[in-house]
Amino acid sequence: MGRYVIRRLLQMIPVVIGTTFIIYTMVWALPGDPFAGKCGDRACPPAYISMMTAEYNLDEPLLVQYGLYMVDLMQGNFGETFRGTEIVNELLQRYPTTVQLAVIAIVFELVIGIAAGVVAGLRRGGFIDNLVLVSTLVVVSIPVFVIGLVAQIVVGVQLGWLPVTYDGTVYSLILPGFVLGSLSLAYVARLMRTNLVENLRSDYVRTATAKGMPQKRVIGVHTLRNSLIPVVTFIGADFGNLLGGAIVTEGIFNIPGVGNMIFRGIRDREGATVTAAVTILVLVFLLVNLFVDLLYAALDPRIRYE
Amino acid sequence: MATTEPSAAPRPPDAGAAPLLEVDDLHVEFRTRDGVAKAVNGVSYTLSEGETLAVLGESGSGKSVTAQAIMGILDTPPGYVTGGAVRFRGQDLLQLPEEERRAYRGRSVAMIFQDALSSLNPVFPVGWQIAEMFRVHEGLSKKDARARTVDLMDQVRIPAARERVNDYPHQFSGGMRQRIMIAMSIALDPDVLIADEPTTALDVTVQAQIMNLLADLQRERNMGMILITHDLGVVADVADTIEVMYSGRIMEQASVHDIYGAPAHPYTEGLLRSIPRVDLKGQELSAIKGLPPNLSRIPEGCEFRPRCPYAQQICHDTRPPLLEIAPGRFSACHFAQEVLEGDFDNAEQ
Ligand SMILES: Nc1ncnc2c1ncn2[C@@H]1O[C@H](COP(=O)(O)OP(=O)(O)O)[C@@H](O)[C@H]1O
Ligand code: SF4
Ligand SMILES: [Mg+2]
């Protein structure tokens, strides 16, 4: 197991290098002048341009630019934005917010998604089952920004239960967290339901009944444990997606998170900002995936890594 | 009460007189989108203490469904018991509310399944799954249950039981897994053990070992055993009585000795002809031609008629009831006597 983890960690190195290179190249290779519009209405002064050109090695070939940039990155030097703020400060400010948002989304997926799936699966064809099937279908087919706006209007404005936009508190992240998690929540509910229904028909569940186990134990111990395995691993893998995929939700609720930072970075051609933010995302994503694989093995004894 | 057995399962007042297990005119159907499949159509048999009753028949003849109905583990929906009774020492299990019926499972009637790999829970250690019987039914502590479990694994001859209690089902061979199933089923010393094709999924060499183990356990504990199989060869040594099932009905019922001596039903005759026999070495095996009927459209008259080499007009018109044709012998064939006496030997086959 230990060797497996080390091997997986080593495999991450080329993946990180590859992805960051692609991102770096794409951001800087975008057509157009990187200094367009950076200095108000006027063209930027030549002194500024030459300073920035030197800072980012813009004269060098792309590969060299990238290499020099990565060397800086390895030393913890994330560079500055064109406006002169330290990128590392911005990352430190934004990542915690995005992580909080993702965690809230995951909690919703876990609690509501699994509960809805279990109730639906146990009463197949019943009212709750149909309700879950229809509502998850609706959620899956509606764009996130529509869900976000409706949630703002209904929960935030009409009912007044939760803040409409982000005000710096975790409390105001509950509604956006729900919106962010809604799509995966629907998947989790369906996945849970399908697994449960399938496992309820399995031979080992029939064995448990034949052993004279009480119905509660047959479902709660013998069926649930197996049904949860794919769901838990889905949710684990989803954490990575939620971190990077919160752009729309962050926009709707005015949350200064990572998604928002990357979006502005791309728009303003802040290559260093985008690359730094995405590099961290990629790293987190890879680590989460490793964690999920280990979790999978912990839940299902049939899986062993060497 | 005349009984001294330790089983704590509830007993009706007349327990002493009633047979151990009595299946009486059992009917089961599956209501599916493709129609109603009548899987069990009036099966009756009786099992006594220490008796081994073999249920024989091709795949799809309703053997497992009958067993599931006895255990109360039918898939409902789509499966429903539509008639009959399953009496354990006189108590009709089908009339009991679920919670009372549960008390009989594992304790009075236990079951072994064909595929031990899929029948054991993949995510729990085998010892845990066996110990669960003691913990849930008898409220034993973890430690005591574990001690009993190791003991039981020894009894079913699993080598190094103490080291292997915490292993998972997939870490065992097929034969060892079936031993674990067996250990689990006999944990509470049941009065009736139903073994549904316990060796079908195993290698030939292992099959004999498992059958011997089952026979030994059955004798030691004086259990009534229902041995379901589609393999006549398996039952010859261990069974006392044979029920031949076809299309959800008993076609012939007799002692092993009688059936092997001379079958009294063309279907049994066909089954016997399809097993390899030492005395007929060199002869080609003949499987019964044709397929069992679709259970949603069982033909009028005799169910076996489309495949029967002796069929006459009466077989088309009237379904033959299961009748006693000799002391202790029952056959559901209009020409049972003729088949029994070999008078049909010249019929085209
Ligand atoms: N879960 C089920 N759903 C629908 N039909 C079933 C189910 N189980 C059994 N049946 C029907 O019952 C028939 C008899 O099945 P079974 O008792 O398993 O046969 P076998 O004699 O091989 O054990 C099958 O051919 C099928 O038509
Ligand atoms: S009743 Fe007729 S068709 Fe049926 S088994 Fe006997 S001879 Fe064959
Ligand atoms: Mg079967």
XYZ file of C-alpha atoms and ligand atoms in Angstrom:
691
model
C 0.000 0.000 0.000
C 2.788 2.434 0.951
C 4.615 1.716 -2.285
C 1.430 2.208 -4.217
C 0.953 5.653 -2.711
C 4.539 6.645 -3.486
C 4.173 5.474 -7.062
C 0.981 7.457 -7.445
C 2.649 10.562 -6.010
C 5.555 10.219 -8.440
C 3.135 9.829 -11.330
C 1.708 13.215 -10.439
C 4.903 15.039 -11.394
C 4.623 14.622 -15.170
C 0.880 15.250 -15.004
C 1.366 18.545 -13.184
C 4.130 19.628 -15.546
C 2.065 18.704 -18.576
C -1.106 20.435 -17.499
C 0.581 23.603 -16.325
C 2.508 23.804 -19.586
C -0.656 23.506 -21.610
C -2.382 26.164 -19.538
C 0.585 28.496 -19.609
C 0.908 28.128 -23.354
C -2.755 28.653 -23.979
C -3.024 31.740 -21.843
C 0.019 33.461 -23.305
C -0.580 32.227 -26.821
C -3.990 33.836 -27.000
C -3.983 36.169 -29.982
C -3.710 39.872 -29.261
C -1.554 42.220 -27.313
C -1.291 41.285 -23.645
C -1.041 44.968 -22.727
C -4.176 46.058 -24.547
C -6.454 47.913 -22.145
C -4.106 47.465 -19.186
C -3.438 51.159 -18.777
C -6.843 52.744 -19.053
C -7.800 54.299 -22.371
C -4.287 55.110 -23.457
C -1.622 52.796 -24.685
C 0.730 51.622 -21.969
C 3.925 53.627 -21.517
C 6.969 51.941 -23.053
C 8.689 51.880 -19.657
C 5.865 49.786 -18.164
C 5.851 47.457 -21.145
C 9.559 46.840 -20.966
C 9.374 46.300 -17.225
C 6.640 43.687 -17.548
C 8.332 42.119 -20.541
C 11.435 41.627 -18.444
C 9.454 40.382 -15.455
C 7.705 37.648 -17.424
C 10.523 36.963 -19.897
C 8.124 37.792 -22.699
C 11.025 38.186 -25.123
C 12.151 34.629 -24.638
C 10.711 31.648 -26.527
C 7.588 30.175 -24.906
C 9.374 27.098 -23.599
C 11.989 29.182 -21.832
C 9.326 31.509 -20.448
C 7.527 28.518 -19.067
C 10.682 27.008 -17.613
C 11.656 30.201 -15.850
C 8.132 30.607 -14.571
C 8.075 27.069 -13.161
C 11.399 27.601 -11.429
C 9.893 30.629 -9.726
C 6.799 28.661 -8.828
C 8.835 25.871 -7.256
C 10.525 28.435 -5.042
C 7.141 29.611 -3.850
C 7.352 32.739 -5.933
C 3.980 33.045 -7.575
C 4.746 36.440 -9.090
C 2.550 39.497 -9.307
C -0.446 40.485 -11.307
C -0.105 43.285 -13.832
C -1.568 45.582 -11.218
C 1.227 44.660 -8.880
C -0.592 42.640 -6.205
C 1.109 39.481 -5.021
C -0.631 36.481 -6.608
C 0.115 34.363 -3.570
C -1.896 36.694 -1.363
C -4.854 36.460 -3.636
C -4.623 32.670 -3.677
C -4.486 32.562 0.111
C -7.543 34.747 0.271
C -9.623 32.954 -2.314
C -8.855 29.282 -1.862
C -10.309 29.012 1.657
C -13.569 30.549 0.477
C -13.837 28.146 -2.447
C -12.969 25.175 -0.268
C -15.650 26.186 2.248
C -18.143 26.459 -0.589
C -17.207 23.026 -1.941
C -17.410 21.423 1.500
C -20.902 22.829 2.018
C -21.908 21.482 -1.397
C -20.524 18.052 -0.489
C -22.427 18.027 2.789
C -25.658 18.675 0.899
C -24.835 15.884 -1.558
C -24.079 13.467 1.241
C -27.009 14.207 3.475
C -29.840 15.001 1.074
C -28.591 12.978 -1.887
C -28.061 9.751 0.025
C -31.227 10.135 2.107
C -33.353 10.796 -0.976
C -31.793 7.851 -2.805
C -32.355 5.493 0.104
C -35.970 6.492 0.656
C -36.697 6.271 -3.076
C -34.973 2.910 -3.434
C -36.750 1.355 -0.474
C -40.170 2.399 -1.735
C -39.662 1.760 -5.386
C -42.532 3.067 -7.497
C -43.968 4.979 -4.546
C -44.678 8.684 -4.254
C -41.245 9.639 -2.887
C -39.538 7.542 -5.533
C -41.357 9.330 -8.331
C -40.770 12.680 -6.666
C -37.039 11.980 -6.480
C -36.857 10.727 -10.051
C -38.710 13.728 -11.461
C -37.016 16.374 -9.339
C -33.526 15.037 -10.028
C -34.306 14.988 -13.727
C -35.416 18.620 -13.497
C -32.257 19.607 -11.622
C -30.024 17.821 -14.105
C -31.653 19.489 -17.094
C -31.741 23.071 -15.782
C -28.596 25.223 -16.118
C -26.919 26.070 -12.822
C -27.413 29.805 -13.192
C -31.170 29.341 -13.419
C -31.153 27.247 -10.262
C -28.984 29.892 -8.613
C -31.280 32.747 -9.564
C -34.413 30.875 -8.502
C -32.769 29.971 -5.177
C -31.820 33.607 -4.636
C -35.335 34.821 -5.336
C -37.221 32.156 -3.409
C -34.987 31.373 -0.429
C -33.133 34.666 -0.235
C -35.709 37.309 -1.137
C -39.203 35.854 -0.718
C -38.625 33.612 2.272
C -35.703 35.617 3.580
C -34.126 32.532 5.157
C -30.595 33.043 3.915
C -28.485 35.939 2.601
C -28.891 36.573 -1.116
C -25.215 37.262 -1.710
C -21.913 36.540 -0.034
C -21.105 38.781 2.898
C -17.921 37.160 4.086
C -19.612 34.746 6.496
C -19.850 30.967 6.160
C -23.562 31.379 6.789
C -23.955 33.232 3.510
C -22.262 30.314 1.711
C -25.065 27.878 2.559
C -27.349 28.876 -0.290
C -24.583 28.990 -2.920
C -23.246 25.703 -1.547
C -26.628 24.125 -2.123
C -26.815 25.514 -5.654
C -23.281 24.361 -6.420
C -24.011 20.870 -5.108
C -27.464 20.540 -6.663
C -26.371 18.846 -9.864
C -24.208 16.276 -8.099
C -26.857 15.915 -5.437
C -29.244 14.761 -8.141
C -26.664 12.276 -9.435
C -25.968 11.003 -5.933
C -29.673 10.472 -5.250
C -30.075 8.502 -8.471
C -26.875 6.545 -8.020
C -27.829 5.671 -4.463
C -31.302 4.608 -5.511
C -30.046 2.441 -8.374
C -27.401 0.762 -6.213
C -29.814 0.122 -3.413
C -32.454 -1.380 -5.684
C -29.843 -3.568 -7.338
C -28.296 -4.731 -4.070
C -31.674 -5.418 -2.487
C -32.076 -8.086 -5.151
C -28.595 -9.507 -4.648
C -27.881 -13.003 -3.439
C -26.100 -11.921 -0.275
C -29.040 -9.787 0.826
C -31.281 -12.803 0.325
C -28.815 -14.788 2.415
C -29.068 -12.220 5.191
C -32.848 -12.592 5.173
C -32.547 -16.373 5.124
C -30.264 -16.110 8.159
C -33.206 -14.641 10.030
C -31.734 -11.157 10.305
C -34.254 -8.414 11.118
C -35.315 -6.340 8.130
C -33.603 -3.262 9.584
C -30.306 -5.080 9.746
C -30.684 -6.601 6.307
C -31.041 -3.111 4.842
C -29.003 -1.005 7.241
C -25.971 -3.282 7.417
C -25.965 -5.711 4.507
C -27.448 -3.572 1.739
C -26.371 -0.038 2.624
C -22.702 -0.754 3.078
C -22.386 -2.123 -0.446
C -24.604 0.522 -1.990
C -22.571 3.338 -0.470
C -19.263 2.337 -2.051
C -19.823 3.846 -5.519
C -21.623 6.839 -4.031
C -18.850 7.748 -1.625
C -16.233 7.461 -4.331
C -18.339 9.607 -6.662
C -18.638 12.275 -4.001
C -14.913 12.152 -3.322
C -14.072 12.633 -6.970
C -16.657 15.394 -7.169
C -14.770 17.503 -4.630
C -12.127 18.297 -7.237
C -14.778 19.284 -9.758
C -16.533 21.533 -7.279
C -13.376 23.525 -6.541
C -12.725 24.449 -10.144
C -16.267 24.341 -11.393
C -17.766 26.968 -9.131
C -17.295 29.830 -11.585
C -20.985 30.292 -12.334
C -22.115 29.916 -8.747
C -19.419 32.275 -7.509
C -20.541 34.779 -10.115
C -24.221 34.619 -9.158
C -23.592 35.004 -5.452
C -20.725 37.428 -5.837
C -18.239 35.189 -4.062
C -14.553 36.095 -4.457
C -13.401 32.536 -5.022
C -10.961 30.715 -7.239
C -13.346 30.189 -10.130
C -13.954 33.898 -10.269
C -10.200 34.541 -10.111
C -9.483 32.211 -13.017
C -12.294 33.701 -15.047
C -10.975 37.228 -14.641
C -7.444 36.008 -15.199
C -8.349 34.560 -18.568
C -10.358 37.628 -19.559
C -7.551 39.986 -18.620
C -4.835 37.693 -19.941
C -3.154 37.441 -16.542
C -1.141 34.390 -17.499
C 0.687 34.096 -14.197
C -2.496 34.298 -12.153
C -4.310 31.694 -14.216
C -1.410 29.280 -14.247
C -0.832 29.550 -10.514
C -4.492 29.064 -9.638
C -4.924 26.168 -12.035
C -1.715 24.471 -10.931
C -3.039 24.326 -7.407
C -6.380 23.039 -8.688
C -4.642 20.286 -10.609
C -2.619 19.320 -7.557
C -5.674 19.226 -5.319
C -7.551 17.248 -7.945
C -4.786 14.641 -8.175
C -4.480 14.333 -4.407
C -8.234 14.000 -3.997
C -8.270 11.283 -6.635
C -5.574 9.381 -4.827
C -7.512 9.751 -1.605
C -10.661 8.459 -3.315
C -8.848 5.397 -4.637
C -7.558 4.634 -1.152
C -11.022 5.195 0.277
C -12.423 2.807 -2.305
C -10.005 0.109 -1.220
C -10.867 0.749 2.417
C -14.583 0.323 1.708
C -14.347 -2.650 -0.629
C -12.014 -5.405 0.584
C -11.951 -6.941 -2.888
C -9.806 -4.053 -4.073
C -6.135 -4.231 -3.229
C -3.333 -2.067 -4.546
C 0.227 -3.230 -4.814
C -44.712 -31.787 24.948
C -42.680 -34.806 24.059
C -39.776 -32.926 22.623
C -36.470 -32.236 24.331
C -34.826 -30.221 21.590
C -33.234 -26.950 22.648
C -34.616 -24.879 19.760
C -36.303 -21.766 21.103
C -38.581 -21.281 18.112
C -42.254 -21.090 18.970
C -44.178 -24.336 18.890
C -47.828 -24.962 18.298
C -49.575 -27.219 20.859
C -49.658 -30.361 18.685
C -45.977 -30.212 17.802
C -45.321 -33.781 18.828
C -47.669 -35.366 16.344
C -47.137 -33.148 13.313
C -44.446 -33.941 10.740
C -41.233 -31.935 10.815
C -41.942 -30.102 7.577
C -44.942 -30.378 5.357
C -45.405 -28.596 2.063
C -49.058 -28.799 1.135
C -50.429 -27.939 -2.311
C -48.087 -24.972 -2.696
C -48.689 -22.527 -5.543
C -46.316 -19.720 -6.523
C -46.533 -17.372 -9.462
C -44.422 -14.538 -10.822
C -46.312 -11.564 -12.157
C -44.058 -9.968 -14.717
C -44.531 -7.715 -17.713
C -44.396 -10.755 -19.968
C -47.299 -12.374 -18.174
C -47.866 -14.578 -15.184
C -45.325 -17.375 -14.840
C -46.788 -20.222 -12.815
C -43.573 -21.495 -11.260
C -45.023 -23.824 -8.610
C -48.341 -25.544 -9.218
C -49.498 -27.632 -6.290
C -46.349 -29.113 -4.810
C -46.765 -31.305 -1.729
C -44.199 -33.254 0.227
C -43.347 -34.210 3.770
C -39.969 -34.299 5.466
C -39.192 -36.138 8.692
C -36.330 -35.884 11.168
C -33.168 -37.419 9.817
C -34.601 -37.800 6.330
C -32.885 -36.574 3.179
C -35.304 -35.653 0.474
C -33.892 -34.918 -2.949
C -35.755 -32.588 -5.273
C -34.779 -33.327 -8.822
C -35.581 -31.656 -12.093
C -34.209 -29.680 -14.975
C -33.373 -26.038 -14.583
C -36.510 -23.901 -14.375
C -38.765 -26.581 -12.949
C -39.480 -24.592 -9.774
C -37.139 -26.291 -7.311
C -35.547 -23.122 -5.999
C -38.802 -21.201 -5.949
C -40.368 -23.912 -3.788
C -37.429 -23.632 -1.397
C -37.676 -19.845 -1.353
C -41.352 -20.062 -0.518
C -40.551 -22.414 2.375
C -37.910 -19.978 3.665
C -40.102 -16.950 3.016
C -37.469 -15.290 0.855
C -39.330 -15.033 -2.448
C -38.698 -11.896 -4.477
C -41.991 -10.122 -3.853
C -42.861 -8.562 -6.215
C -42.854 -10.266 -8.698
C -43.243 -13.572 -6.819
C -46.393 -14.436 -4.838
C -47.539 -17.517 -2.976
C -51.065 -17.966 -4.280
C -52.065 -21.041 -2.351
C -51.125 -23.876 -0.066
C -49.336 -24.189 3.238
C -45.831 -24.729 4.600
C -46.190 -26.346 8.007
C -43.238 -26.638 10.379
C -44.239 -29.060 13.137
C -47.838 -28.227 12.372
C -47.470 -24.448 12.322
C -48.286 -22.906 8.936
C -45.397 -20.525 8.345
C -47.238 -18.751 5.541
C -49.865 -17.524 8.019
C -47.361 -15.931 10.396
C -46.632 -12.204 10.472
C -43.131 -11.415 9.189
C -41.580 -10.806 12.601
C -42.746 -14.193 13.942
C -41.727 -15.959 10.796
C -38.235 -14.529 11.071
C -37.729 -16.511 14.268
C -37.896 -19.718 12.214
C -35.280 -18.670 9.674
C -31.821 -19.927 10.421
C -33.018 -21.462 13.684
C -35.666 -23.959 12.533
C -35.133 -23.943 8.788
C -31.805 -22.919 7.264
C -30.658 -22.750 3.687
C -27.495 -23.145 1.622
C -27.327 -21.540 -1.804
C -25.750 -22.622 -5.034
C -23.288 -19.799 -5.565
C -21.454 -19.186 -2.323
C -19.443 -16.313 -3.783
C -22.452 -14.176 -4.572
C -24.390 -15.437 -1.554
C -21.804 -14.219 0.931
C -21.539 -10.496 1.545
C -18.343 -9.332 -0.198
C -17.522 -6.538 2.251
C -17.606 -8.404 5.557
C -15.128 -11.018 6.831
C -16.466 -14.565 6.740
C -16.084 -14.939 10.506
C -18.168 -11.834 11.021
C -20.886 -13.263 8.798
C -21.004 -16.529 10.698
C -20.732 -14.857 14.114
C -23.687 -12.669 13.166
C -25.913 -15.710 13.689
C -24.839 -16.002 17.330
C -24.808 -12.297 17.988
C -28.222 -11.487 16.549
C -30.117 -14.664 17.400
C -28.521 -15.516 20.724
C -27.178 -12.173 21.849
C -23.675 -13.534 22.375
C -20.791 -11.150 23.001
C -18.294 -10.534 20.220
C -15.738 -12.727 21.941
C -18.049 -15.671 22.595
C -19.523 -15.502 19.111
C -16.042 -15.542 17.659
C -15.055 -18.596 19.675
C -18.169 -20.430 18.507
C -17.428 -19.335 14.938
C -13.901 -20.744 14.940
C -15.310 -23.932 16.404
C -17.888 -24.151 13.646
C -15.323 -23.481 10.926
C -13.311 -26.363 12.344
C -16.374 -28.585 12.213
C -16.894 -27.921 8.500
C -13.189 -28.712 8.047
C -11.817 -25.348 7.047
C -8.062 -25.557 7.624
C -6.450 -22.928 9.868
C -9.861 -21.611 10.894
C -8.473 -19.392 13.633
C -6.194 -17.568 11.191
C -8.820 -17.244 8.523
C -11.842 -15.896 10.410
C -11.035 -12.345 9.360
C -10.524 -13.139 5.685
C -13.079 -12.073 3.117
C -15.127 -14.418 0.909
C -13.102 -13.658 -2.234
C -9.960 -14.899 -0.496
C -11.298 -18.455 -0.295
C -11.609 -21.175 -2.910
C -15.061 -22.208 -4.123
C -15.132 -25.309 -1.952
C -14.036 -23.398 1.160
C -16.647 -20.726 0.510
C -19.347 -23.365 0.339
C -18.063 -24.723 3.661
C -18.468 -21.252 5.108
C -22.058 -21.157 3.836
C -22.623 -24.523 5.437
C -21.112 -23.396 8.745
C -23.388 -20.374 8.713
C -26.469 -22.454 7.987
C -25.897 -24.994 10.761
C -24.803 -22.405 13.341
C -28.088 -22.478 15.235
C -28.590 -26.218 14.877
C -31.609 -26.017 12.568
C -34.123 -28.849 12.300
C -34.409 -28.531 8.540
C -31.575 -27.759 6.152
C -32.365 -26.842 2.556
C -29.399 -27.176 0.226
C -30.123 -25.641 -3.166
C -27.659 -27.147 -5.634
C -24.837 -26.885 -3.107
C -22.240 -28.439 -5.414
C -23.331 -27.271 -8.864
C -20.883 -24.370 -8.950
C -17.928 -26.489 -7.791
C -15.215 -28.614 -9.372
C -16.053 -32.290 -9.633
C -13.373 -33.264 -7.114
C -14.710 -30.795 -4.562
C -18.338 -31.787 -5.170
C -17.908 -35.161 -3.480
C -16.199 -33.611 -0.451
C -19.007 -31.135 0.063
C -21.663 -33.808 -0.365
C -19.899 -36.001 2.177
C -19.647 -33.129 4.621
C -23.358 -32.396 4.241
C -24.259 -36.047 4.673
C -22.095 -36.302 7.818
C -23.545 -33.174 9.366
C -27.055 -34.291 8.549
C -26.502 -37.647 10.219
C -24.735 -36.226 13.297
C -27.442 -33.677 13.902
C -30.375 -35.755 12.695
C -31.552 -32.882 10.522
C -34.219 -33.184 7.892
C -32.499 -32.202 4.659
C -33.975 -31.055 1.371
C -31.345 -31.507 -1.281
C -32.142 -29.694 -4.504
C -30.248 -30.771 -7.573
C -30.554 -31.377 -11.271
C -27.953 -34.115 -11.042
C -29.303 -37.587 -10.332
C -25.783 -38.874 -9.813
C -25.290 -36.617 -6.801
C -28.302 -37.884 -4.883
C -27.948 -41.628 -5.279
C -25.741 -42.066 -2.207
C -27.274 -39.590 0.185
C -31.009 -39.287 -0.465
C -33.782 -41.342 1.060
C -36.658 -40.032 -1.009
C -36.753 -38.361 -4.406
C -39.233 -35.808 -5.676
C -39.053 -35.346 -9.419
C -40.279 -31.892 -10.417
C -41.308 -30.685 -13.804
C -43.027 -27.478 -14.765
C -43.768 -26.616 -11.136
C -45.350 -29.941 -10.261
C -44.203 -33.236 -8.735
C -44.075 -35.847 -11.476
C -42.850 -38.743 -9.424
C -42.152 -39.419 -5.791
C -40.466 -42.542 -4.526
C -37.578 -43.912 -2.537
C -34.152 -43.706 -4.157
C -34.067 -47.455 -4.370
C -37.361 -47.687 -6.242
C -36.582 -44.908 -8.675
C -33.173 -46.272 -9.583
C -34.674 -49.718 -9.906
C -37.403 -48.677 -12.294
C -38.812 -45.201 -12.893
C -42.587 -44.820 -13.015
C -42.676 -41.650 -15.104
C -41.311 -41.008 -18.608
C -39.646 -37.826 -17.388
C -37.743 -39.668 -14.657
C -36.815 -42.262 -17.206
C -35.390 -39.539 -19.424
C -33.422 -38.035 -16.538
C -31.984 -41.417 -15.614
C -30.958 -42.046 -19.168
C -29.040 -38.778 -19.236
C -26.636 -39.667 -16.422
C -23.462 -41.637 -17.059
C -23.652 -45.147 -15.625
C -20.872 -47.614 -15.092
C -22.952 -50.556 -16.301
C -23.793 -48.799 -19.535
C -20.272 -47.730 -20.342
C -19.720 -46.855 -23.948
C -23.349 -46.069 -24.612
C -24.181 -42.590 -25.710
C -25.946 -40.359 -23.201
C -29.344 -39.241 -24.322
C -30.630 -35.955 -23.007
C -34.369 -35.463 -23.087
C -35.318 -33.882 -26.385
C -37.024 -30.508 -26.389
C -37.364 -27.820 -23.750
C -39.489 -27.439 -20.616
C -42.694 -25.474 -21.249
C -42.929 -21.726 -20.946
C -44.408 -21.260 -17.470
C -46.753 -18.535 -18.710
C -48.241 -20.986 -21.217
C -48.172 -24.452 -19.709
C -49.890 -26.780 -22.208
C -53.264 -28.379 -21.520
C -53.220 -31.962 -20.386
C -49.923 -33.451 -19.325
C -47.138 -30.864 -19.008
C -44.585 -33.335 -20.307
C -46.603 -34.360 -23.352
C -44.683 -32.299 -25.965
C -41.507 -34.162 -25.022
C -42.938 -37.529 -24.077
C -42.225 -40.513 -26.352
C -45.321 -42.352 -25.053
C -47.907 -39.591 -25.374
C -51.430 -40.640 -26.335
C -54.648 -38.726 -26.943
C -55.623 -38.863 -23.251
C -52.369 -37.081 -22.359
C -53.584 -34.227 -24.506
C -57.018 -34.059 -22.929
C -56.466 -34.673 -19.238
C -53.737 -33.618 -16.853
C -52.660 -36.718 -14.931
C -52.904 -36.251 -11.148
C -50.161 -37.497 -8.819
C -51.448 -40.909 -7.737
C -50.110 -43.678 -5.567
C -49.293 -46.483 -7.974
C -47.553 -48.782 -5.512
C -47.035 -48.504 -1.740
C -45.020 -45.304 -1.197
C -44.726 -44.613 -4.924
C -46.458 -41.751 -6.651
C -46.511 -40.844 -10.324
C -48.334 -38.230 -12.381
C -48.605 -40.209 -15.608
C -51.610 -41.861 -17.218
C -49.415 -44.796 -18.087
C -47.397 -45.047 -14.910
C -47.861 -48.802 -14.607
C -46.780 -49.429 -18.172
C -43.700 -47.247 -17.765
C -42.890 -48.937 -14.477
C -43.149 -52.403 -15.972
C -41.262 -51.468 -19.089
C -44.206 -52.233 -21.382
C -43.362 -49.159 -23.453
C -39.896 -50.329 -24.364
C -40.732 -50.590 -28.017
C -42.275 -47.182 -28.373
C -40.431 -44.829 -30.711
C -38.114 -42.590 -28.775
N -37.158 -13.591 -9.542
C -37.941 -14.127 -10.505
N -38.645 -13.341 -11.327
C -39.433 -13.873 -12.284
N -39.580 -15.182 -12.511
C -38.898 -16.009 -11.714
C -38.046 -15.540 -10.682
N -37.500 -16.611 -10.061
C -37.989 -17.695 -10.693
N -38.829 -17.345 -11.680
C -39.576 -18.261 -12.553
O -39.706 -19.476 -11.901
C -39.201 -20.534 -12.708
C -38.596 -21.595 -11.871
O -37.411 -21.093 -11.294
P -36.518 -21.923 -10.285
O -37.332 -22.413 -9.153
O -35.387 -21.030 -9.943
O -36.015 -23.126 -11.159
P -35.013 -24.275 -10.715
O -35.835 -25.531 -10.725
O -33.983 -24.313 -11.772
O -34.488 -23.938 -9.369
C -38.232 -19.848 -13.656
O -38.151 -20.537 -14.867
C -38.854 -18.502 -13.848
O -39.821 -18.540 -14.865
S -49.264 -38.664 -19.117
Fe -48.838 -39.144 -21.210
S -47.587 -37.467 -21.934
Fe -47.614 -37.354 -19.740
S -45.826 -38.444 -19.154
Fe -47.476 -39.923 -19.098
S -47.431 -40.820 -21.106
Fe -46.194 -38.992 -21.236
Mg -32.526 -23.415 -8.897
